Amino acid sequence: MYCNWIRKQVRRQSHLCLRDVLQSFQGTPLLAPASEGITNLFERFLLLAGGSRADASEGPKGAQEVLYVLDALKECLFLMSIKYKTNVLKYYKTLLELRQPLVTKRITDSLNILCLNPSTDVSLEVLLDLLCSLALSVSTNETSVDGMTFTARLLGTGMAKVYSLNRQICVVKLPLVFNALKGM
C-alpha cells in the first residue's frame, strides 16, 4: 500500500514537472517537438490498450498507461501546441464514446482546465464537436448529481469560450447542448 502511494506521488511530481517544462517552452521552437512527443506517447498507449500489438497480454497494462497519460494531459494539455492539442482532443472524442467513467472523468477534468484558461489557443471546431459529444453522452449516461453538475458547468464554460471566439459556429450546436442540459 505504501509503495502505491509513493508511485502515485512520483507520477504526480512527473506530471507537474512536465507542465513546468511545457510552460518554459512557450513561445519557443521547442514547444512543437515536446507536444509531439507527448501526443506520440499517448497514441502508443492507446494502440497498446486497444490490442493492436501482437502481445494481447499488454492490453490491461496499456489501459492503465492511458489513464496515467490522461492524468498528465490534465496538467499540460492547455500548454501544448495547437496542432497536437487538436490531435489529443480528437482522441478524447473517441475515448468518450467508450463510456468508461474513469476515462470520462479524466477527460472532463482536462477539458475544464483547457476551457477555463483564457489564453489557450484551440481548434474551436474540434472543441465544439467534443463538447457536443460530451453533452450527448452525459445526458444519457450520467447518474451522479456531482457528475451532472460538473459537466453542466464544463459545458457552460466551454460553450461560452467557443461562443466568445466564434459565435457563428456555435449557433447551430447550441440547441443540442441546451437539450442535453434539459435532459439532465
CSV table of C-alpha atoms in Angstrom, one decimal:
chain,number,residue,atom,x,y,z
A,1,MET,CA,0.0,0.0,0.0
A,2,TYR,CA,2.8,2.4,0.9
A,3,CYS,CA,4.5,1.6,-2.5
A,4,ASN,CA,1.3,2.5,-4.3
A,5,TRP,CA,1.2,5.8,-2.5
A,6,ILE,CA,4.8,6.5,-3.5
A,7,ARG,CA,4.2,5.6,-7.1
A,8,LYS,CA,1.2,7.9,-7.2
A,9,GLN,CA,3.3,10.8,-5.7
A,10,VAL,CA,6.1,10.2,-8.2
A,11,ARG,CA,3.6,10.2,-11.1
A,12,ARG,CA,2.1,13.4,-9.8
A,13,GLN,CA,5.5,15.1,-9.5
A,14,SER,CA,6.4,14.0,-13.0
A,15,HIS,CA,3.2,15.5,-14.3
A,16,LEU,CA,3.9,18.8,-12.6
A,17,CYS,CA,7.5,18.7,-14.0
A,18,LEU,CA,6.1,18.1,-17.5
A,19,ARG,CA,3.8,21.0,-17.0
A,20,ASP,CA,6.6,23.3,-15.9
A,21,VAL,CA,8.8,22.2,-18.9
A,22,LEU,CA,6.0,23.0,-21.3
A,23,GLN,CA,5.4,26.3,-19.6
A,24,SER,CA,9.1,27.2,-20.1
A,25,PHE,CA,8.8,26.2,-23.8
A,26,GLN,CA,6.0,28.6,-24.5
A,27,GLY,CA,6.9,30.9,-27.4
A,28,THR,CA,10.0,28.8,-28.4
A,29,PRO,CA,10.6,26.4,-31.2
A,30,LEU,CA,10.9,23.6,-28.6
A,31,LEU,CA,7.1,23.6,-27.9
A,32,ALA,CA,6.1,21.7,-31.0
A,33,PRO,CA,8.5,18.7,-30.6
A,34,ALA,CA,7.7,18.4,-26.9
A,35,SER,CA,4.0,18.4,-27.7
A,36,GLU,CA,4.6,15.9,-30.5
A,37,GLY,CA,6.4,13.6,-28.0
A,38,ILE,CA,3.5,13.7,-25.5
A,39,THR,CA,1.0,13.1,-28.3
A,40,ASN,CA,3.0,10.2,-29.7
A,41,LEU,CA,3.3,8.6,-26.2
A,42,PHE,CA,-0.5,8.9,-25.8
A,43,GLU,CA,-1.1,7.3,-29.2
A,44,ARG,CA,1.3,4.5,-28.5
A,45,PHE,CA,-0.5,3.6,-25.2
A,46,LEU,CA,-3.9,3.9,-27.0
A,47,LEU,CA,-2.7,1.4,-29.5
A,48,LEU,CA,-1.3,-0.9,-26.8
A,49,ALA,CA,-4.6,-0.7,-24.8
A,50,GLY,CA,-6.6,-1.4,-27.9
A,51,GLY,CA,-4.8,-4.6,-28.6
A,52,SER,CA,-3.1,-3.5,-31.8
A,53,ARG,CA,0.1,-5.2,-30.7
A,54,ALA,CA,0.9,-8.9,-31.1
A,55,ASP,CA,1.0,-9.4,-27.3
A,56,ALA,CA,-2.6,-9.2,-26.2
A,57,SER,CA,-1.5,-9.5,-22.5
A,58,GLU,CA,-0.3,-5.9,-22.7
A,59,GLY,CA,-3.9,-4.7,-23.0
A,60,PRO,CA,-4.6,-4.1,-19.3
A,61,LYS,CA,-1.1,-2.5,-18.8
A,62,GLY,CA,-1.8,-0.3,-21.8
A,63,ALA,CA,-5.2,0.7,-20.5
A,64,GLN,CA,-3.5,1.7,-17.2
A,65,GLU,CA,-0.9,3.7,-19.0
A,66,VAL,CA,-3.6,5.5,-21.0
A,67,LEU,CA,-5.1,6.6,-17.6
A,68,TYR,CA,-1.7,7.8,-16.5
A,69,VAL,CA,-1.2,9.8,-19.7
A,70,LEU,CA,-4.7,11.3,-19.3
A,71,ASP,CA,-3.7,12.4,-15.8
A,72,ALA,CA,-0.6,14.1,-17.3
A,73,LEU,CA,-2.6,15.7,-20.0
A,74,LYS,CA,-4.9,17.2,-17.4
A,75,GLU,CA,-1.8,19.2,-16.2
A,76,CYS,CA,-0.4,20.1,-19.6
A,77,LEU,CA,-2.8,19.9,-22.5
A,78,PHE,CA,-3.6,23.6,-22.3
A,79,LEU,CA,0.2,24.3,-22.8
A,80,MET,CA,0.7,22.1,-25.8
A,81,SER,CA,1.0,23.5,-29.4
A,82,ILE,CA,-2.4,23.9,-31.1
A,83,LYS,CA,-1.7,21.1,-33.7
A,84,TYR,CA,-1.0,18.5,-31.1
A,85,LYS,CA,-3.7,19.8,-28.7
A,86,THR,CA,-6.2,19.3,-31.6
A,87,ASN,CA,-5.0,15.8,-32.1
A,88,VAL,CA,-5.4,14.9,-28.5
A,89,LEU,CA,-8.9,16.4,-28.5
A,90,LYS,CA,-9.9,14.2,-31.4
A,91,TYR,CA,-8.7,11.2,-29.4
A,92,TYR,CA,-10.7,12.5,-26.4
A,93,LYS,CA,-13.9,12.3,-28.5
A,94,THR,CA,-13.2,8.7,-29.4
A,95,LEU,CA,-12.4,7.8,-25.8
A,96,LEU,CA,-15.7,9.4,-24.6
A,97,GLU,CA,-17.6,7.0,-26.9
A,98,LEU,CA,-16.2,4.1,-24.7
A,99,ARG,CA,-18.4,5.5,-21.9
A,100,GLN,CA,-15.8,4.4,-19.2
A,101,PRO,CA,-16.3,6.5,-16.1
A,102,LEU,CA,-12.5,6.6,-15.2
A,103,VAL,CA,-11.7,7.8,-18.7
A,104,THR,CA,-14.6,10.3,-18.9
A,105,LYS,CA,-13.6,11.9,-15.6
A,106,ARG,CA,-10.1,12.4,-16.7
A,107,ILE,CA,-11.2,13.9,-20.0
A,108,THR,CA,-13.7,16.2,-18.4
A,109,ASP,CA,-11.1,17.4,-15.8
A,110,SER,CA,-8.7,18.1,-18.7
A,111,LEU,CA,-11.3,19.9,-20.7
A,112,ASN,CA,-12.3,22.0,-17.7
A,113,ILE,CA,-8.8,23.3,-17.3
A,114,LEU,CA,-8.5,23.9,-21.0
A,115,CYS,CA,-11.8,25.9,-21.2
A,116,LEU,CA,-11.0,27.9,-18.0
A,117,ASN,CA,-7.7,29.1,-19.4
A,118,PRO,CA,-8.5,32.3,-21.4
A,119,SER,CA,-5.2,32.3,-23.3
A,120,THR,CA,-5.4,28.8,-24.6
A,121,ASP,CA,-5.4,28.5,-28.4
A,122,VAL,CA,-7.5,25.6,-29.6
A,123,SER,CA,-9.3,24.5,-32.7
A,124,LEU,CA,-12.8,25.8,-31.9
A,125,GLU,CA,-14.5,23.3,-34.3
A,126,VAL,CA,-12.8,20.3,-32.6
A,127,LEU,CA,-13.6,21.7,-29.1
A,128,LEU,CA,-17.2,22.4,-30.0
A,129,ASP,CA,-17.6,18.9,-31.5
A,130,LEU,CA,-16.1,17.4,-28.4
A,131,LEU,CA,-18.4,19.4,-26.1
A,132,CYS,CA,-21.4,18.3,-28.1
A,133,SER,CA,-20.3,14.7,-27.8
A,134,LEU,CA,-19.9,15.1,-24.1
A,135,ALA,CA,-23.4,16.7,-23.8
A,136,LEU,CA,-25.0,13.8,-25.7
A,137,SER,CA,-23.1,11.1,-23.7
A,138,VAL,CA,-23.8,12.7,-20.3
A,139,SER,CA,-27.5,13.3,-20.9
A,140,THR,CA,-27.9,9.6,-21.4
A,141,ASN,CA,-25.3,8.1,-19.1
A,142,GLU,CA,-24.6,10.3,-16.1
A,143,THR,CA,-26.4,9.4,-12.9
A,144,SER,CA,-24.4,11.2,-10.2
A,145,VAL,CA,-25.6,14.7,-9.2
A,146,ASP,CA,-22.0,15.8,-8.8
A,147,GLY,CA,-21.1,14.5,-12.2
A,148,MET,CA,-24.0,16.2,-13.8
A,149,THR,CA,-23.3,19.5,-12.1
A,150,PHE,CA,-19.6,19.4,-13.1
A,151,THR,CA,-20.5,18.5,-16.7
A,152,ALA,CA,-23.1,21.3,-16.8
A,153,ARG,CA,-20.5,23.8,-15.6
A,154,LEU,CA,-18.0,22.5,-18.1
A,155,LEU,CA,-20.5,22.7,-21.0
A,156,GLY,CA,-21.3,26.3,-19.9
A,157,THR,CA,-17.7,27.3,-19.7
A,158,GLY,CA,-16.7,25.6,-22.9
A,159,MET,CA,-19.6,26.9,-24.9
A,160,ALA,CA,-19.0,30.4,-23.6
A,161,LYS,CA,-15.4,30.1,-24.7
A,162,VAL,CA,-16.3,28.9,-28.2
A,163,TYR,CA,-19.1,31.5,-28.5
A,164,SER,CA,-16.9,34.4,-27.5
A,165,LEU,CA,-14.3,33.4,-30.1
A,166,ASN,CA,-16.6,32.4,-32.9
A,167,ARG,CA,-20.3,33.0,-32.5
A,168,GLN,CA,-21.2,31.6,-35.9
A,169,ILE,CA,-20.1,28.0,-35.4
A,170,CYS,CA,-21.9,27.9,-32.0
A,171,VAL,CA,-25.3,28.9,-33.3
A,172,VAL,CA,-26.1,25.5,-34.9
A,173,LYS,CA,-24.9,23.5,-31.9
A,174,LEU,CA,-26.4,25.5,-29.0
A,175,PRO,CA,-29.8,23.8,-29.3
A,176,LEU,CA,-28.1,20.4,-29.0
A,177,VAL,CA,-26.3,21.4,-25.8
A,178,PHE,CA,-29.5,23.1,-24.3
A,179,ASN,CA,-31.5,19.9,-25.0
A,180,ALA,CA,-28.8,17.8,-23.3
A,181,LEU,CA,-28.8,20.1,-20.3
A,182,LYS,CA,-32.5,19.9,-20.2
A,183,GLY,CA,-32.3,16.1,-20.2
A,184,MET,CA,-30.1,16.1,-17.2
